[in-house]
C-alpha cells in the first residue's frame, strides 16, 4: 500500500490518527455537464509517524491530477486578502525589503498576496501550478509561473539569477507529497541572508479543537512545529522565529534562514511552542486515540441535528463550498436529503455540485429566495466574516450553525 513509510523520515507508519472512510477529492467539484459521470473515492485515513510525529496521508493521486485545475481563488475572501496585506507590511518593515529585493511566493494562487508587494514596487514572482488560477494572476499583472516547485525549478531560477530575499510558502507545505524536495528547493532559492516564511494550520489546534475536517486528500501532511523543524533542519534551514495566528482555526507562521547564516537570532518562541506541544501530548499515541473519539462525537452530533431539523419541518442550508466542508459532509454521510443546498460567493463553484454528497451550489442570493431556518457555516474559520455578510437571515428568524469543534447554534 502507498504511504506505508513516513515521507519525512522513512519510518514505518503503524499508528492511526483517524479513519474518515472513503471520500472523493475534496476540490473535485462536479460541473453541470458531468452530472452523470462517475466519481473516484479514496481512503481518507490519517496516520502519525511515531518517530518524527508527522501526521500524514498516503498519496493516492499525483499532484498533477489534483492541482492543475483548481476551484479555490483566495481573492474571494475579504478577510484572507486583509491577512495578506498585514503580512506584507510586516515583513517589508522587519526585513527591510526594497525595490532592489526579490520575493518569491510558492502556491501564489491568484496573486492576492503578491499584489501588495508590487504596490510597494518590490519585484516578485509567483509559482502556481493550477493553470486556471495562474492565468487569472497574470491577467492581474502578477508575474506567475504555472509550474510545480521543487529542486529542478529552484535550480533553473537560480541559474537565471533569481535568488530570493524572501521565499513565501503560505498554506502549501501540506499539499506537497515530496516534502524533502520542496523544502530543499526553498533553501536553494535563498540569498545568503534571505528568509523563508511558511504558514500552516497548527496540529496542536487541529487536535485540541477537533478540526478533523481539515483532513483531506489534497493535504498530504499535518504539521506540528516539531515536525516542521525536523523537515527544515534536514534541508539546511534553521527556524529562528514563530508567530501564532488565528487563521484556519489556529496556525503557525515560521521564519527560517540558512543554517549557519547567523543573520537572525533565534527568539524564545520556537522553544516555548515546542514545550507546549510536548506538554499537550503531541508525541504520545494516546492523544490521537482521544482525538478519534471526539471526531466520532462531533459527526454524530451534526447528523442528529440535521435529522432533528428535518423531522421538525425546519429547513437548513449550507454556506460555503470549501474543501473542509466536503470532508465533513462525506465523512458524516450527509447528502441533499439532510442539506438541500449550499451557497458560495465564488462564481467558479456556483452551478456545480459538491463532490461525493452531490449537494448543489448556488449564489448567496438564493438564501433570500428560500429563507432557511438554519445556516450551516462550512468554512467555520471565516464564520465572523460570513455572519456579517449574511446577517439578513435574522430578519426571518434564521440562526447560524457552527459544526466544529462541536455543534453550536448562534
Coordinates of C-alpha atoms in Angstrom, one line a residue:
X1 CA 0.0 0.0 0.0
X2 CA 1.3 3.5 -0.8
X3 CA 2.1 5.7 2.2
X4 CA 3.4 2.8 4.4
X5 CA 6.5 4.8 5.3
X6 CA 6.8 8.3 6.6
X7 CA 7.5 10.9 3.9
X8 CA 9.9 12.8 6.2
X9 CA 12.0 10.1 8.0
X10 CA 11.0 6.9 6.1
X11 CA 9.9 5.2 9.3
X12 CA 7.1 2.6 9.0
X13 CA 3.6 4.1 9.7
X14 CA 1.7 2.0 12.1
X15 CA -0.2 4.5 14.3
X16 CA -3.7 5.6 13.2
X17 CA -4.9 9.2 13.8
X18 CA -8.4 9.0 12.3
X19 CA -10.1 7.0 9.6
X20 CA -12.7 9.1 7.7
X21 CA -13.8 6.4 5.3
X22 CA -13.9 6.6 1.5
X23 CA -14.2 10.1 0.1
X24 CA -13.6 11.9 -3.2
X25 CA -11.0 14.5 -3.7
X26 CA -12.3 17.5 -1.7
X27 CA -11.9 20.0 -4.5
X28 CA -13.2 17.8 -7.3
X29 CA -16.5 19.8 -7.8
X30 CA -18.9 18.3 -10.2
X31 CA -19.7 20.6 -13.2
X32 CA -23.2 20.8 -14.7
X33 CA -22.0 18.9 -17.8
X34 CA -20.7 16.0 -15.8
X35 CA -23.7 15.2 -13.5
X36 CA -23.9 11.6 -14.7
X37 CA -20.1 10.9 -14.6
X38 CA -18.5 8.5 -12.1
X39 CA -16.6 9.8 -9.1
X40 CA -13.4 8.3 -7.7
X41 CA -13.4 7.6 -3.9
X42 CA -10.2 7.1 -2.0
X43 CA -9.5 6.0 1.7
X44 CA -9.1 9.1 3.9
X45 CA -7.1 7.6 6.8
X46 CA -4.5 9.8 8.6
X47 CA -1.6 8.2 10.4
X48 CA 1.1 9.6 12.6
X49 CA 4.8 8.7 12.5
X50 CA 5.9 7.7 16.0
X51 CA 9.5 8.7 15.3
X52 CA 9.2 12.3 13.8
X53 CA 5.5 12.7 14.7
X54 CA 4.5 14.0 11.3
X55 CA 0.7 13.3 10.7
X56 CA 0.1 12.3 7.1
X57 CA -2.0 10.7 4.4
X58 CA -0.7 8.4 1.7
X59 CA -0.6 9.8 -1.8
X60 CA -3.3 8.2 -4.0
X61 CA -3.1 10.7 -6.8
X62 CA -0.3 12.7 -8.3
X63 CA -0.3 16.5 -7.7
X64 CA -0.7 16.9 -11.5
X65 CA -4.1 15.2 -11.2
X66 CA -5.2 17.4 -8.3
X67 CA -3.8 20.8 -8.7
X68 CA -3.6 21.6 -12.5
X69 CA -7.2 23.0 -12.4
X70 CA -8.2 24.3 -9.0
X71 CA -11.5 25.8 -7.7
X72 CA -10.1 27.9 -4.9
X73 CA -9.4 31.6 -5.5
X74 CA -8.1 33.4 -2.5
X75 CA -9.3 36.8 -3.5
X76 CA -12.9 35.9 -2.8
X77 CA -12.3 36.0 0.9
X78 CA -12.1 39.6 2.2
X79 CA -10.5 38.6 5.5
X80 CA -7.9 36.5 3.7
X81 CA -6.9 39.4 1.5
X82 CA -6.6 41.6 4.6
X83 CA -4.5 38.9 6.3
X84 CA -2.1 39.0 3.3
X85 CA -1.9 42.8 3.4
X86 CA -0.9 42.8 7.1
X87 CA 1.7 40.1 6.4
X88 CA 3.2 42.0 3.5
X89 CA 3.5 45.2 5.5
X90 CA 5.1 43.4 8.4
X91 CA 7.8 41.5 6.5
X92 CA 8.7 44.5 4.4
X93 CA 9.4 46.5 7.5
X94 CA 11.0 43.7 9.5
X95 CA 13.4 42.6 6.8
X96 CA 14.0 45.9 5.1
X97 CA 12.7 44.9 1.7
X98 CA 13.1 47.5 -1.1
X99 CA 12.8 47.9 -4.8
X100 CA 16.2 46.1 -5.0
X101 CA 14.8 43.0 -3.2
X102 CA 13.2 39.9 -4.8
X103 CA 10.2 38.0 -3.4
X104 CA 9.2 34.5 -4.5
X105 CA 5.8 33.0 -3.4
X106 CA 5.1 29.3 -3.8
X107 CA 1.4 28.4 -4.5
X108 CA 0.7 32.1 -5.1
X109 CA -2.9 31.4 -6.2
X110 CA -4.5 34.4 -8.0
X111 CA -1.9 36.9 -6.8
X112 CA -3.9 38.0 -3.8
X113 CA -0.7 38.4 -1.7
X114 CA 2.0 39.4 -4.2
X115 CA -0.1 42.3 -5.4
X116 CA 0.7 44.0 -2.1
X117 CA 4.4 43.7 -2.7
X118 CA 4.0 45.0 -6.2
X119 CA 2.1 48.0 -4.9
X120 CA 5.3 48.9 -2.9
X121 CA 7.4 48.5 -6.0
X122 CA 9.1 45.3 -4.8
X123 CA 9.9 42.8 -7.6
X124 CA 8.3 39.4 -7.1
X125 CA 7.4 36.2 -8.8
X126 CA 4.6 33.7 -8.1
X127 CA 4.7 29.9 -8.7
X128 CA 1.2 28.5 -9.1
X129 CA 0.7 25.0 -10.6
X130 CA -3.1 25.5 -11.2
X131 CA -3.3 26.6 -14.8
X132 CA -6.6 28.4 -14.5
X133 CA -5.6 30.2 -11.3
X134 CA -2.2 31.2 -12.6
X135 CA -3.8 32.7 -15.7
X136 CA -6.0 34.9 -13.5
X137 CA -2.9 36.1 -11.7
X138 CA -1.2 37.0 -14.9
X139 CA -4.3 38.8 -16.1
X140 CA -4.0 40.9 -13.0
X141 CA -0.4 41.7 -13.9
X142 CA 1.2 39.4 -11.3
X143 CA 4.3 37.6 -12.7
X144 CA 3.4 33.9 -12.3
X145 CA 4.8 30.6 -13.5
X146 CA 2.3 27.8 -13.8
X147 CA 4.7 25.0 -12.6
X148 CA 5.3 22.7 -9.7
X149 CA 8.0 23.8 -7.4
X150 CA 11.0 21.7 -6.3
X151 CA 14.7 21.4 -6.7
X152 CA 14.6 21.4 -10.5
X153 CA 12.7 24.6 -10.8
X154 CA 14.8 26.2 -8.0
X155 CA 18.0 25.4 -9.8
X156 CA 16.6 26.9 -13.0
X157 CA 15.6 30.1 -11.3
X158 CA 19.0 30.4 -9.5
X159 CA 20.7 29.9 -12.9
X160 CA 18.6 32.8 -14.2
X161 CA 19.9 35.0 -11.3
X162 CA 16.7 34.9 -9.3
X163 CA 17.8 34.1 -5.8
X164 CA 15.3 35.5 -3.3
X165 CA 15.4 37.8 -0.3
X166 CA 12.1 36.3 0.8
X167 CA 10.5 32.9 -0.1
X168 CA 6.9 32.6 1.0
X169 CA 5.1 29.3 1.4
X170 CA 1.7 30.0 2.9
X171 CA -0.6 27.0 3.3
X172 CA 1.2 24.9 0.7
X173 CA 3.5 22.6 2.6
X174 CA 0.6 20.4 3.4
X175 CA -0.1 19.9 -0.3
X176 CA 3.4 18.7 -1.2
X177 CA 3.9 14.9 -1.3
X178 CA 7.7 15.1 -1.8
X179 CA 8.3 17.3 1.2
X180 CA 12.1 17.0 1.2
X181 CA 12.4 18.1 -2.4
X182 CA 10.2 21.1 -1.8
X183 CA 12.0 22.3 1.3
X184 CA 15.4 21.7 -0.4
X185 CA 14.2 23.9 -3.2
X186 CA 13.3 26.7 -0.8
X187 CA 16.7 26.6 0.7
X188 CA 18.4 26.7 -2.7
X189 CA 16.4 29.8 -3.7
X190 CA 17.6 31.9 -0.8
X191 CA 20.3 34.6 -0.9
X192 CA 22.9 34.1 1.8
X193 CA 20.9 36.2 4.3
X194 CA 17.5 35.5 2.9
X195 CA 14.4 34.4 4.8
X196 CA 11.7 31.7 4.3
X197 CA 8.3 32.2 5.9
X198 CA 5.7 29.4 5.9
X199 CA 2.2 29.3 7.3
X200 CA 0.3 26.1 8.1
X201 CA -2.6 25.0 10.4
X202 CA -1.0 24.0 13.7
X203 CA -1.6 20.4 14.5
X204 CA -1.9 21.3 18.2
X205 CA -5.1 23.3 17.4
X206 CA -6.4 20.7 14.9
X207 CA -6.3 18.1 17.7
X208 CA -7.5 20.3 20.6
X209 CA -10.3 22.0 18.6
X210 CA -11.4 18.8 16.9
X211 CA -10.8 20.3 13.4
X212 CA -10.9 17.0 11.7
X213 CA -12.5 18.5 8.6
X214 CA -9.1 20.0 7.7
X215 CA -8.0 16.5 6.7
X216 CA -8.5 15.8 3.0
X217 CA -6.6 14.1 0.2
X218 CA -5.1 17.4 -1.2
X219 CA -3.4 17.8 2.2
X220 CA -0.7 15.2 2.4
X221 CA 0.8 16.3 5.8
X222 CA -0.4 18.0 9.0
X223 CA 2.3 19.8 10.9
X224 CA 3.4 20.4 14.4
X225 CA 6.3 22.8 15.0
X226 CA 8.3 19.7 16.0
X227 CA 7.8 18.1 12.6
X228 CA 8.4 21.4 10.7
X229 CA 11.7 22.0 12.5
X230 CA 12.8 18.4 11.6
X231 CA 11.8 18.9 7.9
X232 CA 13.6 22.2 7.7
X233 CA 16.7 21.1 9.5
X234 CA 17.0 18.1 7.2
X235 CA 17.5 20.5 4.3
X236 CA 19.7 23.1 5.9
X237 CA 17.2 25.6 7.2
X238 CA 17.1 26.9 10.8
X239 CA 13.8 28.1 12.3
X240 CA 14.6 31.3 14.1
X241 CA 11.1 32.7 15.0
X242 CA 7.4 31.6 15.1
X243 CA 4.2 33.6 15.2
X244 CA 0.9 32.2 16.3
X245 CA -2.0 33.1 14.1
X246 CA -5.8 32.8 14.3
X247 CA -6.3 31.7 10.6
X248 CA -7.6 28.2 9.8
X249 CA -8.6 27.7 13.4
X250 CA -5.0 28.3 14.7
X251 CA -1.9 28.4 12.5
X252 CA 1.8 29.0 12.8
X253 CA 4.0 31.2 10.8
X254 CA 7.6 30.1 10.9
X255 CA 10.6 32.1 9.9
X256 CA 13.7 30.3 8.8
X257 CA 17.2 31.1 7.5
X258 CA 20.0 29.1 6.0
X259 CA 21.7 27.1 8.7
X260 CA 24.8 28.8 9.9
X261 CA 24.0 32.2 8.4
X262 CA 23.5 33.8 11.8
X263 CA 21.7 36.8 10.4
X264 CA 18.8 36.5 12.8
X265 CA 19.0 35.4 16.4
X266 CA 16.7 32.6 17.5
X267 CA 13.8 34.0 19.6
X268 CA 12.2 32.3 22.6
X269 CA 9.1 31.4 20.6
X270 CA 10.3 28.1 18.9
X271 CA 11.4 26.6 22.2
X272 CA 8.3 27.7 24.0
X273 CA 5.9 26.3 21.4
X274 CA 7.9 23.0 21.3
X275 CA 7.4 22.7 25.0
X276 CA 3.7 23.4 24.7
X277 CA 3.4 20.6 22.1
X278 CA 5.2 18.1 24.2
X279 CA 3.0 19.0 27.2
X280 CA -0.1 18.6 25.1
X281 CA 0.9 15.1 24.2
X282 CA 1.7 15.5 20.5
X283 CA 4.4 12.9 20.9
X284 CA 2.0 10.4 22.7
X285 CA -0.2 8.0 20.7
X286 CA -2.9 8.2 23.4
X287 CA -3.5 11.9 22.3
X288 CA -4.5 10.6 18.8
X289 CA -6.8 8.0 20.3
X290 CA -8.7 10.6 22.3
X291 CA -9.0 12.7 19.1
X292 CA -10.7 9.9 17.3
X293 CA -13.3 9.7 19.9
X294 CA -14.1 13.4 19.7
X295 CA -14.4 13.2 16.0
X296 CA -17.0 10.5 16.3
X297 CA -19.0 12.5 18.8
X298 CA -18.9 15.6 16.5
X299 CA -20.1 13.6 13.5
X300 CA -22.9 12.1 15.4
X301 CA -24.0 15.5 16.8
X302 CA -24.2 17.1 13.3
X303 CA -26.2 14.2 11.8
X304 CA -28.6 14.2 14.8
X305 CA -29.2 17.9 14.4
X306 CA -29.9 17.7 10.7
X307 CA -32.3 14.8 11.1
X308 CA -34.0 16.5 14.0
X309 CA -34.5 19.7 12.0
X310 CA -36.0 17.7 9.1
X311 CA -38.4 15.9 11.5
X312 CA -39.5 19.3 12.9
X313 CA -40.1 20.7 9.5
X314 CA -37.2 23.2 9.7
X315 CA -35.0 24.0 6.7
X316 CA -31.2 24.0 6.8
X317 CA -28.9 25.5 4.1
X318 CA -25.2 25.5 3.9
X319 CA -22.9 28.4 3.5
X320 CA -19.7 27.9 1.5
X321 CA -18.2 25.1 -0.5
X322 CA -14.8 24.7 1.0
X323 CA -12.7 21.5 0.9
X324 CA -13.0 21.1 4.6
X325 CA -16.8 21.2 4.2
X326 CA -16.6 18.3 1.8
X327 CA -14.6 16.2 4.3
X328 CA -17.2 17.0 7.0
X329 CA -20.2 16.1 4.8
X330 CA -18.8 13.0 3.2
X331 CA -17.3 11.6 6.4
X332 CA -20.8 12.0 8.1
X333 CA -22.7 10.5 5.1
X334 CA -24.7 13.8 4.7
X335 CA -26.5 14.2 1.3
X336 CA -29.0 16.6 -0.1
X337 CA -31.9 14.9 1.9
X338 CA -30.4 16.5 5.0
X339 CA -28.7 19.5 3.5
X340 CA -30.6 20.5 0.3
X341 CA -28.1 23.1 -0.9
X342 CA -25.2 25.4 -0.1
X343 CA -24.2 28.8 -1.3
X344 CA -20.8 30.3 -2.2
X345 CA -19.6 33.6 -3.4
X346 CA -17.2 32.1 -6.0
X347 CA -18.7 32.0 -9.5
X348 CA -16.3 29.2 -10.2
X349 CA -18.3 26.9 -7.8
X350 CA -21.8 28.2 -8.4
X351 CA -23.9 25.8 -10.6
X352 CA -21.7 22.8 -9.6
X353 CA -22.3 20.0 -7.1
X354 CA -20.2 19.2 -4.1
X355 CA -18.1 16.1 -4.6
X356 CA -19.5 12.9 -3.1
X357 CA -22.5 14.5 -1.4
X358 CA -23.8 15.9 -4.7
X359 CA -25.3 18.9 -2.9
X360 CA -25.9 21.8 -5.3
X361 CA -24.1 25.1 -5.0
X362 CA -26.0 28.4 -5.6
X363 CA -25.0 32.0 -5.2
X364 CA -25.7 33.7 -1.9
X365 CA -28.8 35.4 -3.2
X366 CA -30.5 32.0 -3.0
X367 CA -30.7 32.4 0.8
X368 CA -33.2 35.3 0.5
X369 CA -35.2 33.3 -2.0
X370 CA -35.5 30.3 0.2
X371 CA -35.3 31.8 3.7
X372 CA -33.8 28.8 5.6
X373 CA -34.3 28.4 9.3
X374 CA -30.6 27.5 9.9
X375 CA -27.5 28.3 8.0
X376 CA -24.7 25.7 8.5
X377 CA -21.3 27.5 8.0
X378 CA -19.0 25.1 6.4
X379 CA -15.9 27.4 6.3
X380 CA -16.1 27.9 10.1
X381 CA -12.7 29.6 10.1
X382 CA -14.4 32.5 8.3
X383 CA -17.5 32.5 10.4
X384 CA -17.3 36.1 11.6
X385 CA -17.0 37.4 8.1
X386 CA -19.8 35.2 6.8
X387 CA -22.2 36.1 9.7
X388 CA -21.6 39.8 8.8
X389 CA -22.4 39.2 5.2
X390 CA -25.5 37.1 5.9
X391 CA -26.8 38.9 8.9
X392 CA -30.1 39.4 6.9
X393 CA -31.2 35.8 7.8
X394 CA -32.1 37.1 11.2
X395 CA -34.9 39.1 9.5
X396 CA -36.9 35.9 9.3
X397 CA -35.5 34.4 12.5
X398 CA -32.7 32.4 10.8
X399 CA -29.9 31.1 13.0
X400 CA -26.3 30.2 12.3
X401 CA -24.9 26.8 13.0
X402 CA -21.2 26.0 13.5
X403 CA -20.2 22.3 13.2
X404 CA -16.7 22.5 14.7
X405 CA -15.4 21.7 17.4
X406 CA -18.9 20.6 18.2
X407 CA -22.3 21.7 17.1
X408 CA -23.1 25.2 18.1
X409 CA -26.3 27.2 17.3
X410 CA -25.9 31.0 17.3

